[in-house]
Amino acid sequence: AYLKNKMLPLSDEEKDENGTKVVRVVQPDLKFVSTHPADPSSYFELDETDQIDKSSAVVVAGESGSGKSVFACQRSLDSGFVPVYCLVRSDHMESKPPDTRQFVALNAFLQFLIDEVTKHTSDDLSDVRNGLYQLKFRLNQSRNKWATEVLKTLLEELTSANDYAEGWFAEGVWDNNSKPEKVAIVVDEATDIDLAEGLIATVRETMKEYEYLAQKAVLLVIVGVGLDAIRDKDAGYSGRVGTNLEYSELVVMKHPDLEKIRNDPNNRIPEEVFEALGKGLFSRVLMTNARMLFRSVLPNLASSTHRRDGIDEPVKKRTRYEERLVKMASYGPYMDHGARSYVTANSV
């Protein structure tokens, strides 16, 4: 139900001039949204042989409406995980301790030292780097404790409303064969940097605490706007963010890939629609957001209603159709539907 609410439209079935049913809008799919890295599937490949003391969180970042929530849940499902979906609300942030940002300058200095030590690959310095990480961890204990308590609260809220889930989460109640093989704990709207970094810093303790939920493996997936801001900036999109860069893998949702939609074998969208998307005053901006493109802009412009014309001459009819689409893509009140669809589905 959650995925269905996030992904629209599934299709737009209409009849053409001959009465034949056609699908004007290709079914939205994550393959039509580009990510960095292009193929992050390896981040979700865990099994019982993976060691918890080497586990890492998957961090999914990107702008609002880029497909982060759907990506986190769908990728988890596709990789054999049962997603346990948690949504961070504003009231969860009220317990945030005031000293979470107490050591900002010292943290930055420690990270500088860690980066300098890391440049030297000698095993002689590995203990030094680990020691610096431990010091950084101790400095942020207040933040880390708060982050783990927020996660615990989220899970308790989920299970308290469901007797079946409550039995699953009560350690020792279910026998191992009754549990899912793999579980992904998805924490959505984790936009607070301290919360995200705290969850990353404690990911290995968290996976150890909740390993009883699954037969084989538990994965933590953190989703939020702007989380790519805490990546290793010197390495660009290095794939790692957080207090300890070894504790996370970063996926950044980028934008819809129109060429993939164009070339999809199931695509029945008229070429004139793609041309209008790039020419329209508003559509060329709105089409960069997956939610607005798939929920509104694309299905609206692809509607066969725009083809209807009293003129029979083919060339003139097509010209008028092309011009009409560009006008609609440039018409504020019509394109406003995209922005309103975006806000309606926004869980922030």
mmCIF file of C-alpha atoms in Angstrom:
data_model
loop_
_atom_site.group_PDB
_atom_site.id
_atom_site.type_symbol
_atom_site.label_atom_id
_atom_site.label_comp_id
_atom_site.label_asym_id
_atom_site.label_seq_id
_atom_site.Cartn_x
_atom_site.Cartn_y
_atom_site.Cartn_z
ATOM 1 C CA ALA A 1 0.000 0.000 0.000
ATOM 2 C CA TYR A 2 2.873 2.340 0.766
ATOM 3 C CA LEU A 3 4.543 1.777 -2.595
ATOM 4 C CA LYS A 4 1.219 2.151 -4.397
ATOM 5 C CA ASN A 5 0.722 5.517 -2.720
ATOM 6 C CA LYS A 6 4.161 6.695 -3.772
ATOM 7 C CA MET A 7 4.138 5.542 -7.401
ATOM 8 C CA LEU A 8 1.589 6.960 -9.860
ATOM 9 C CA PRO A 9 0.314 6.457 -12.469
ATOM 10 C CA LEU A 10 0.620 2.744 -13.151
ATOM 11 C CA SER A 11 -0.830 3.258 -16.609
ATOM 12 C CA ASP A 12 -3.170 5.455 -18.600
ATOM 13 C CA GLU A 13 -5.240 3.141 -20.773
ATOM 14 C CA GLU A 14 -7.193 4.813 -23.556
ATOM 15 C CA LYS A 15 -8.628 3.917 -26.931
ATOM 16 C CA ASP A 16 -7.150 5.321 -30.112
ATOM 17 C CA GLU A 17 -9.045 6.457 -33.210
ATOM 18 C CA ASN A 18 -9.696 2.833 -34.216
ATOM 19 C CA GLY A 19 -11.034 1.829 -30.797
ATOM 20 C CA THR A 20 -7.882 -0.127 -29.927
ATOM 21 C CA LYS A 21 -6.852 0.054 -26.278
ATOM 22 C CA VAL A 22 -3.377 1.534 -25.875
ATOM 23 C CA VAL A 23 -1.184 2.496 -22.922
ATOM 24 C CA ARG A 24 -0.151 6.093 -23.429
ATOM 25 C CA VAL A 25 2.004 6.316 -20.306
ATOM 26 C CA VAL A 26 4.762 3.843 -19.627
ATOM 27 C CA GLN A 27 4.589 2.214 -16.204
ATOM 28 C CA PRO A 28 6.858 4.109 -13.789
ATOM 29 C CA ASP A 29 9.812 2.072 -12.685
ATOM 30 C CA LEU A 30 12.997 2.722 -10.737
ATOM 31 C CA LYS A 31 14.971 1.824 -13.850
ATOM 32 C CA PHE A 32 13.835 5.160 -15.312
ATOM 33 C CA VAL A 33 15.474 7.135 -12.476
ATOM 34 C CA SER A 34 19.253 7.529 -12.582
ATOM 35 C CA THR A 35 21.317 7.007 -9.445
ATOM 36 C CA HIS A 36 24.890 7.427 -8.331
ATOM 37 C CA PRO A 37 26.383 4.882 -8.449
ATOM 38 C CA ALA A 38 24.529 3.632 -11.508
ATOM 39 C CA ASP A 39 24.207 0.120 -10.065
ATOM 40 C CA PRO A 40 24.060 0.081 -6.241
ATOM 41 C CA SER A 41 22.665 -3.463 -6.045
ATOM 42 C CA SER A 42 25.801 -4.767 -4.309
ATOM 43 C CA TYR A 43 24.982 -2.600 -1.274
ATOM 44 C CA PHE A 44 21.936 -4.791 -0.642
ATOM 45 C CA GLU A 45 23.707 -8.124 -1.034
ATOM 46 C CA LEU A 46 23.914 -9.557 2.474
ATOM 47 C CA ASP A 47 23.558 -13.085 3.778
ATOM 48 C CA GLU A 48 24.328 -15.065 6.899
ATOM 49 C CA THR A 49 28.039 -15.205 6.024
ATOM 50 C CA ASP A 50 28.428 -11.418 6.352
ATOM 51 C CA GLN A 51 29.990 -10.411 9.640
ATOM 52 C CA ILE A 52 28.044 -7.924 11.760
ATOM 53 C CA ASP A 53 31.267 -6.303 12.941
ATOM 54 C CA LYS A 54 31.926 -5.352 9.310
ATOM 55 C CA SER A 55 28.389 -4.321 8.366
ATOM 56 C CA SER A 56 27.439 -0.879 7.100
ATOM 57 C CA ALA A 57 24.257 1.146 6.621
ATOM 58 C CA VAL A 58 22.872 2.012 3.202
ATOM 59 C CA VAL A 59 22.211 5.765 2.978
ATOM 60 C CA VAL A 60 19.764 6.908 0.276
ATOM 61 C CA ALA A 61 19.930 10.639 -0.458
ATOM 62 C CA GLY A 62 18.433 12.974 -3.041
ATOM 63 C CA GLU A 63 15.953 15.804 -3.342
ATOM 64 C CA SER A 64 12.355 15.447 -2.238
ATOM 65 C CA GLY A 65 10.328 13.565 -4.829
ATOM 66 C CA SER A 66 13.364 11.928 -6.417
ATOM 67 C CA GLY A 67 12.218 8.410 -5.510
ATOM 68 C CA LYS A 68 14.267 7.752 -2.351
ATOM 69 C CA SER A 69 11.514 6.075 -0.326
ATOM 70 C CA VAL A 70 10.398 3.851 -3.193
ATOM 71 C CA PHE A 71 14.003 2.986 -4.009
ATOM 72 C CA ALA A 72 14.792 1.988 -0.410
ATOM 73 C CA CYS A 73 11.731 -0.259 -0.103
ATOM 74 C CA GLN A 74 11.788 -1.704 -3.609
ATOM 75 C CA ARG A 75 15.518 -2.429 -3.631
ATOM 76 C CA SER A 76 15.141 -4.145 -0.291
ATOM 77 C CA LEU A 77 12.300 -6.279 -1.636
ATOM 78 C CA ASP A 78 14.165 -7.083 -4.835
ATOM 79 C CA SER A 79 17.160 -8.225 -2.772
ATOM 80 C CA GLY A 80 15.068 -10.602 -0.686
ATOM 81 C CA PHE A 81 14.613 -8.411 2.396
ATOM 82 C CA VAL A 82 11.340 -7.823 4.225
ATOM 83 C CA PRO A 83 11.245 -4.026 4.710
ATOM 84 C CA VAL A 84 10.289 -2.718 8.139
ATOM 85 C CA TYR A 85 9.327 0.850 7.260
ATOM 86 C CA CYS A 86 9.793 3.586 9.894
ATOM 87 C CA LEU A 87 8.895 7.236 9.317
ATOM 88 C CA VAL A 88 10.633 9.886 11.428
ATOM 89 C CA ARG A 89 8.247 12.633 12.568
ATOM 90 C CA SER A 90 8.921 16.032 14.120
ATOM 91 C CA ASP A 91 7.927 14.807 17.591
ATOM 92 C CA HIS A 92 10.703 12.229 17.452
ATOM 93 C CA MET A 93 13.174 15.105 17.260
ATOM 94 C CA GLU A 94 11.959 16.744 20.481
ATOM 95 C CA SER A 95 14.149 14.449 22.571
ATOM 96 C CA LYS A 96 17.313 15.592 20.809
ATOM 97 C CA PRO A 97 19.914 16.543 23.454
ATOM 98 C CA PRO A 98 21.288 20.097 23.239
ATOM 99 C CA ASP A 99 24.920 18.960 23.255
ATOM 100 C CA THR A 100 24.799 16.928 20.015
ATOM 101 C CA ARG A 101 26.732 19.709 18.254
ATOM 102 C CA GLN A 102 29.050 20.406 21.160
ATOM 103 C CA PHE A 103 32.242 19.196 19.504
ATOM 104 C CA VAL A 104 31.816 20.356 15.910
ATOM 105 C CA ALA A 105 35.276 21.917 15.611
ATOM 106 C CA LEU A 106 36.982 19.020 17.391
ATOM 107 C CA ASN A 107 35.159 16.504 15.207
ATOM 108 C CA ALA A 108 36.355 18.350 12.117
ATOM 109 C CA PHE A 109 39.940 18.350 13.431
ATOM 110 C CA LEU A 110 39.786 14.633 14.203
ATOM 111 C CA GLN A 111 38.446 13.944 10.714
ATOM 112 C CA PHE A 112 41.362 15.938 9.296
ATOM 113 C CA LEU A 113 43.790 13.765 11.272
ATOM 114 C CA ILE A 114 41.989 10.599 10.128
ATOM 115 C CA ASP A 115 42.210 11.724 6.497
ATOM 116 C CA GLU A 116 45.915 12.492 6.864
ATOM 117 C CA VAL A 117 46.618 9.103 8.442
ATOM 118 C CA THR A 118 44.525 7.341 5.795
ATOM 119 C CA LYS A 119 46.734 8.783 3.048
ATOM 120 C CA HIS A 120 49.484 6.538 4.372
ATOM 121 C CA THR A 121 48.517 2.930 3.788
ATOM 122 C CA SER A 122 51.122 1.482 6.138
ATOM 123 C CA ASP A 123 49.723 -1.099 8.562
ATOM 124 C CA ASP A 124 51.773 0.635 11.247
ATOM 125 C CA LEU A 125 49.284 3.519 11.162
ATOM 126 C CA SER A 126 46.068 1.482 11.157
ATOM 127 C CA ASP A 127 45.968 1.423 14.972
ATOM 128 C CA VAL A 128 46.397 5.208 15.005
ATOM 129 C CA ARG A 129 43.456 5.684 12.647
ATOM 130 C CA ASN A 130 41.271 3.296 14.639
ATOM 131 C CA GLY A 131 42.205 5.129 17.806
ATOM 132 C CA LEU A 132 41.143 8.430 16.291
ATOM 133 C CA TYR A 133 37.826 6.890 15.244
ATOM 134 C CA GLN A 134 37.294 5.609 18.785
ATOM 135 C CA LEU A 135 37.958 9.078 20.187
ATOM 136 C CA LYS A 136 35.518 10.554 17.708
ATOM 137 C CA PHE A 137 32.954 7.953 18.715
ATOM 138 C CA ARG A 138 33.350 8.794 22.413
ATOM 139 C CA LEU A 139 32.951 12.515 21.732
ATOM 140 C CA ASN A 140 29.620 11.804 20.064
ATOM 141 C CA GLN A 141 28.194 9.364 22.617
ATOM 142 C CA SER A 142 25.302 11.684 23.509
ATOM 143 C CA ARG A 143 24.298 11.962 19.858
ATOM 144 C CA ASN A 144 24.700 8.251 19.222
ATOM 145 C CA LYS A 145 22.650 7.251 22.261
ATOM 146 C CA TRP A 146 19.848 9.587 21.191
ATOM 147 C CA ALA A 147 19.861 8.190 17.630
ATOM 148 C CA THR A 148 19.548 4.601 18.852
ATOM 149 C CA GLU A 149 16.699 5.624 21.173
ATOM 150 C CA VAL A 150 14.856 7.248 18.253
ATOM 151 C CA LEU A 151 15.185 4.012 16.269
ATOM 152 C CA LYS A 152 13.965 1.985 19.233
ATOM 153 C CA THR A 153 10.943 4.297 19.587
ATOM 154 C CA LEU A 154 10.128 3.981 15.886
ATOM 155 C CA LEU A 155 10.154 0.194 16.073
ATOM 156 C CA GLU A 156 8.142 0.133 19.288
ATOM 157 C CA GLU A 157 5.468 2.329 17.700
ATOM 158 C CA LEU A 158 5.205 -0.030 14.768
ATOM 159 C CA THR A 159 4.889 -3.160 16.835
ATOM 160 C CA SER A 160 2.612 -1.822 19.594
ATOM 161 C CA ALA A 161 -0.215 -1.389 17.083
ATOM 162 C CA ASN A 162 0.098 -4.926 15.735
ATOM 163 C CA ASP A 163 -0.047 -8.036 17.937
ATOM 164 C CA TYR A 164 1.493 -10.170 15.194
ATOM 165 C CA ALA A 165 4.463 -7.819 14.793
ATOM 166 C CA GLU A 166 4.783 -7.470 18.548
ATOM 167 C CA GLY A 167 5.369 -11.209 18.834
ATOM 168 C CA TRP A 168 7.955 -11.044 16.061
ATOM 169 C CA PHE A 169 9.892 -8.225 17.731
ATOM 170 C CA ALA A 170 9.730 -9.776 21.202
ATOM 171 C CA GLU A 171 13.012 -11.658 21.372
ATOM 172 C CA GLY A 172 12.581 -15.361 22.035
ATOM 173 C CA VAL A 173 8.859 -15.555 21.160
ATOM 174 C CA TRP A 174 9.171 -16.694 17.541
ATOM 175 C CA ASP A 175 11.247 -19.714 16.601
ATOM 176 C CA ASN A 176 13.852 -19.072 13.938
ATOM 177 C CA ASN A 177 11.964 -20.822 11.120
ATOM 178 C CA SER A 178 9.009 -18.449 11.590
ATOM 179 C CA LYS A 179 11.137 -15.376 10.903
ATOM 180 C CA PRO A 180 11.925 -13.828 7.507
ATOM 181 C CA GLU A 181 15.273 -14.808 6.061
ATOM 182 C CA LYS A 182 16.381 -11.183 5.724
ATOM 183 C CA VAL A 183 15.023 -7.929 7.172
ATOM 184 C CA ALA A 184 15.727 -4.333 6.120
ATOM 185 C CA ILE A 185 14.950 -1.634 8.693
ATOM 186 C CA VAL A 186 14.154 1.425 6.558
ATOM 187 C CA VAL A 187 14.315 4.753 8.431
ATOM 188 C CA ASP A 188 12.679 7.373 6.204
ATOM 189 C CA GLU A 189 12.798 11.178 6.553
ATOM 190 C CA ALA A 190 16.010 10.944 8.581
ATOM 191 C CA THR A 191 16.900 14.434 7.393
ATOM 192 C CA ASP A 192 18.524 15.523 10.655
ATOM 193 C CA ILE A 193 22.275 15.189 10.145
ATOM 194 C CA ASP A 194 22.929 14.260 13.775
ATOM 195 C CA LEU A 195 20.300 11.511 13.648
ATOM 196 C CA ALA A 196 21.733 10.113 10.417
ATOM 197 C CA GLU A 197 25.335 10.222 11.632
ATOM 198 C CA GLY A 198 24.332 8.717 14.977
ATOM 199 C CA LEU A 199 22.577 5.814 13.259
ATOM 200 C CA ILE A 200 25.601 5.294 11.008
ATOM 201 C CA ALA A 201 28.074 5.425 13.901
ATOM 202 C CA THR A 202 26.121 2.764 15.814
ATOM 203 C CA VAL A 203 25.075 0.595 12.855
ATOM 204 C CA ARG A 204 27.086 -2.422 13.954
ATOM 205 C CA GLU A 205 25.701 -2.329 17.489
ATOM 206 C CA THR A 206 22.205 -1.888 16.011
ATOM 207 C CA MET A 207 22.566 -4.860 13.677
ATOM 208 C CA LYS A 208 23.781 -6.956 16.594
ATOM 209 C CA GLU A 209 20.816 -5.863 18.732
ATOM 210 C CA TYR A 210 18.220 -6.678 16.072
ATOM 211 C CA GLU A 211 19.837 -9.687 14.424
ATOM 212 C CA TYR A 212 17.219 -11.939 16.048
ATOM 213 C CA LEU A 213 14.545 -10.500 13.719
ATOM 214 C CA ALA A 214 15.830 -12.501 10.743
ATOM 215 C CA GLN A 215 17.174 -15.946 10.010
ATOM 216 C CA LYS A 216 20.168 -14.696 8.045
ATOM 217 C CA ALA A 217 20.746 -10.944 7.868
ATOM 218 C CA VAL A 218 19.516 -7.518 9.004
ATOM 219 C CA LEU A 219 20.204 -4.345 7.031
ATOM 220 C CA LEU A 220 19.787 -0.695 8.083
ATOM 221 C CA VAL A 221 18.671 1.699 5.328
ATOM 222 C CA ILE A 222 18.636 5.433 6.132
ATOM 223 C CA VAL A 223 16.652 7.712 3.809
ATOM 224 C CA GLY A 224 16.566 11.497 3.765
ATOM 225 C CA VAL A 225 16.898 14.731 1.834
ATOM 226 C CA GLY A 226 20.396 16.191 1.861
ATOM 227 C CA LEU A 227 22.200 13.238 3.431
ATOM 228 C CA ASP A 228 24.766 13.371 0.641
ATOM 229 C CA ALA A 229 25.982 16.553 2.375
ATOM 230 C CA ILE A 230 27.813 14.399 4.930
ATOM 231 C CA ARG A 231 29.704 12.400 2.338
ATOM 232 C CA ASP A 232 33.479 12.418 2.040
ATOM 233 C CA LYS A 233 33.656 15.642 0.031
ATOM 234 C CA ASP A 234 37.311 15.298 -0.928
ATOM 235 C CA ALA A 235 36.499 12.058 -2.736
ATOM 236 C CA GLY A 236 33.331 13.418 -4.364
ATOM 237 C CA TYR A 237 30.609 10.773 -4.353
ATOM 238 C CA SER A 238 32.868 8.342 -2.578
ATOM 239 C CA GLY A 239 30.021 6.082 -1.581
ATOM 240 C CA ARG A 240 30.559 6.650 2.124
ATOM 241 C CA VAL A 241 29.135 9.135 4.619
ATOM 242 C CA GLY A 242 28.990 9.591 8.373
ATOM 243 C CA THR A 243 31.241 9.717 11.396
ATOM 244 C CA ASN A 244 33.193 6.669 10.269
ATOM 245 C CA LEU A 245 33.283 6.455 6.479
ATOM 246 C CA GLU A 246 33.626 2.662 6.652
ATOM 247 C CA TYR A 247 30.184 2.332 8.222
ATOM 248 C CA SER A 248 27.988 3.372 5.285
ATOM 249 C CA GLU A 249 27.311 3.115 1.566
ATOM 250 C CA LEU A 250 25.795 6.120 -0.210
ATOM 251 C CA VAL A 251 23.218 6.068 -3.016
ATOM 252 C CA VAL A 252 22.168 9.421 -4.487
ATOM 253 C CA MET A 253 18.897 9.553 -6.428
ATOM 254 C CA LYS A 254 19.415 11.867 -9.380
ATOM 255 C CA HIS A 255 16.663 12.495 -11.951
ATOM 256 C CA PRO A 256 14.379 10.684 -14.409
ATOM 257 C CA ASP A 257 16.146 9.374 -17.485
ATOM 258 C CA LEU A 258 13.914 10.369 -20.402
ATOM 259 C CA GLU A 259 16.014 8.464 -22.904
ATOM 260 C CA LYS A 260 15.401 5.218 -21.025
ATOM 261 C CA ILE A 261 11.665 5.913 -21.095
ATOM 262 C CA ARG A 262 11.872 6.779 -24.792
ATOM 263 C CA ASN A 263 13.702 3.569 -25.643
ATOM 264 C CA ASP A 264 11.693 1.252 -23.408
ATOM 265 C CA PRO A 265 9.989 -1.459 -25.520
ATOM 266 C CA ASN A 266 6.707 -0.866 -23.667
ATOM 267 C CA ASN A 267 6.743 2.869 -24.284
ATOM 268 C CA ARG A 268 3.756 4.207 -26.232
ATOM 269 C CA ILE A 269 4.237 7.869 -25.434
ATOM 270 C CA PRO A 270 4.146 10.026 -28.601
ATOM 271 C CA GLU A 271 7.484 11.546 -29.578
ATOM 272 C CA GLU A 272 5.844 14.970 -29.620
ATOM 273 C CA VAL A 273 5.375 14.706 -25.845
ATOM 274 C CA PHE A 274 9.109 14.283 -25.259
ATOM 275 C CA GLU A 275 9.797 17.284 -27.499
ATOM 276 C CA ALA A 276 7.280 19.391 -25.585
ATOM 277 C CA LEU A 277 8.771 18.399 -22.224
ATOM 278 C CA GLY A 278 12.046 20.052 -23.160
ATOM 279 C CA LYS A 279 10.456 23.143 -24.672
ATOM 280 C CA GLY A 280 7.750 23.960 -22.131
ATOM 281 C CA LEU A 281 8.402 26.854 -19.772
ATOM 282 C CA PHE A 282 7.382 24.830 -16.705
ATOM 283 C CA SER A 283 7.692 21.225 -17.872
ATOM 284 C CA ARG A 284 11.439 21.458 -18.477
ATOM 285 C CA VAL A 285 11.862 22.197 -14.777
ATOM 286 C CA LEU A 286 9.210 19.850 -13.392
ATOM 287 C CA MET A 287 10.416 16.901 -15.481
ATOM 288 C CA THR A 288 13.658 16.768 -13.490
ATOM 289 C CA ASN A 289 11.708 15.524 -10.460
ATOM 290 C CA ALA A 290 10.573 11.889 -10.617
ATOM 291 C CA ARG A 291 7.423 12.392 -8.578
ATOM 292 C CA MET A 292 6.166 15.362 -10.590
ATOM 293 C CA LEU A 293 7.089 13.788 -13.922
ATOM 294 C CA PHE A 294 5.453 10.393 -13.304
ATOM 295 C CA ARG A 295 2.494 11.591 -11.273
ATOM 296 C CA SER A 296 1.470 14.587 -13.310
ATOM 297 C CA VAL A 297 3.485 16.125 -16.137
ATOM 298 C CA LEU A 298 3.962 13.020 -18.269
ATOM 299 C CA PRO A 299 0.449 11.545 -17.996
ATOM 300 C CA ASN A 300 -1.162 14.948 -18.522
ATOM 301 C CA LEU A 301 0.800 15.771 -21.680
ATOM 302 C CA ALA A 302 0.518 12.197 -22.985
ATOM 303 C CA SER A 303 -3.271 12.199 -22.779
ATOM 304 C CA SER A 304 -4.881 11.552 -26.157
ATOM 305 C CA THR A 305 -7.221 14.496 -25.509
ATOM 306 C CA HIS A 306 -4.552 16.823 -26.855
ATOM 307 C CA ARG A 307 -4.600 14.983 -30.214
ATOM 308 C CA ARG A 308 -8.249 15.705 -30.921
ATOM 309 C CA ASP A 309 -8.620 18.222 -33.724
ATOM 310 C CA GLY A 310 -11.221 19.064 -36.356
ATOM 311 C CA ILE A 311 -8.557 19.376 -39.037
ATOM 312 C CA ASP A 312 -7.935 16.291 -41.182
ATOM 313 C CA GLU A 313 -4.795 17.386 -43.076
ATOM 314 C CA PRO A 314 -2.031 15.245 -41.439
ATOM 315 C CA VAL A 315 0.895 17.692 -41.531
ATOM 316 C CA LYS A 316 -1.111 20.644 -40.256
ATOM 317 C CA LYS A 317 -2.782 18.438 -37.650
ATOM 318 C CA ARG A 318 0.583 17.273 -36.306
ATOM 319 C CA THR A 319 1.952 20.822 -36.274
ATOM 320 C CA ARG A 320 -1.035 22.008 -34.269
ATOM 321 C CA TYR A 321 -0.626 19.047 -31.915
ATOM 322 C CA GLU A 322 3.049 19.891 -31.321
ATOM 323 C CA GLU A 323 2.274 23.558 -30.699
ATOM 324 C CA ARG A 324 -0.607 22.684 -28.384
ATOM 325 C CA LEU A 325 1.603 20.469 -26.233
ATOM 326 C CA VAL A 326 4.259 23.162 -25.860
ATOM 327 C CA LYS A 327 1.572 25.690 -24.893
ATOM 328 C CA MET A 328 0.160 23.314 -22.276
ATOM 329 C CA ALA A 329 3.681 22.614 -20.974
ATOM 330 C CA SER A 330 4.140 26.373 -20.607
ATOM 331 C CA TYR A 331 0.752 27.095 -19.038
ATOM 332 C CA GLY A 332 1.076 27.704 -15.292
ATOM 333 C CA PRO A 333 -2.394 26.631 -14.090
ATOM 334 C CA TYR A 334 -2.099 23.346 -16.028
ATOM 335 C CA MET A 335 1.433 22.524 -14.895
ATOM 336 C CA ASP A 336 0.516 23.567 -11.350
ATOM 337 C CA HIS A 337 -1.041 20.114 -11.008
ATOM 338 C CA GLY A 338 2.497 18.710 -10.918
ATOM 339 C CA ALA A 339 3.522 20.860 -7.976
ATOM 340 C CA ARG A 340 0.310 20.055 -6.103
ATOM 341 C CA SER A 341 0.777 16.320 -6.698
ATOM 342 C CA TYR A 342 4.300 16.709 -5.338
ATOM 343 C CA VAL A 343 3.131 18.428 -2.135
ATOM 344 C CA THR A 344 0.215 16.024 -1.607
ATOM 345 C CA ALA A 345 2.534 13.014 -1.624
ATOM 346 C CA ASN A 346 5.211 14.725 0.431
ATOM 347 C CA SER A 347 5.676 13.011 3.786
ATOM 348 C CA VAL A 348 8.032 15.663 5.184
#
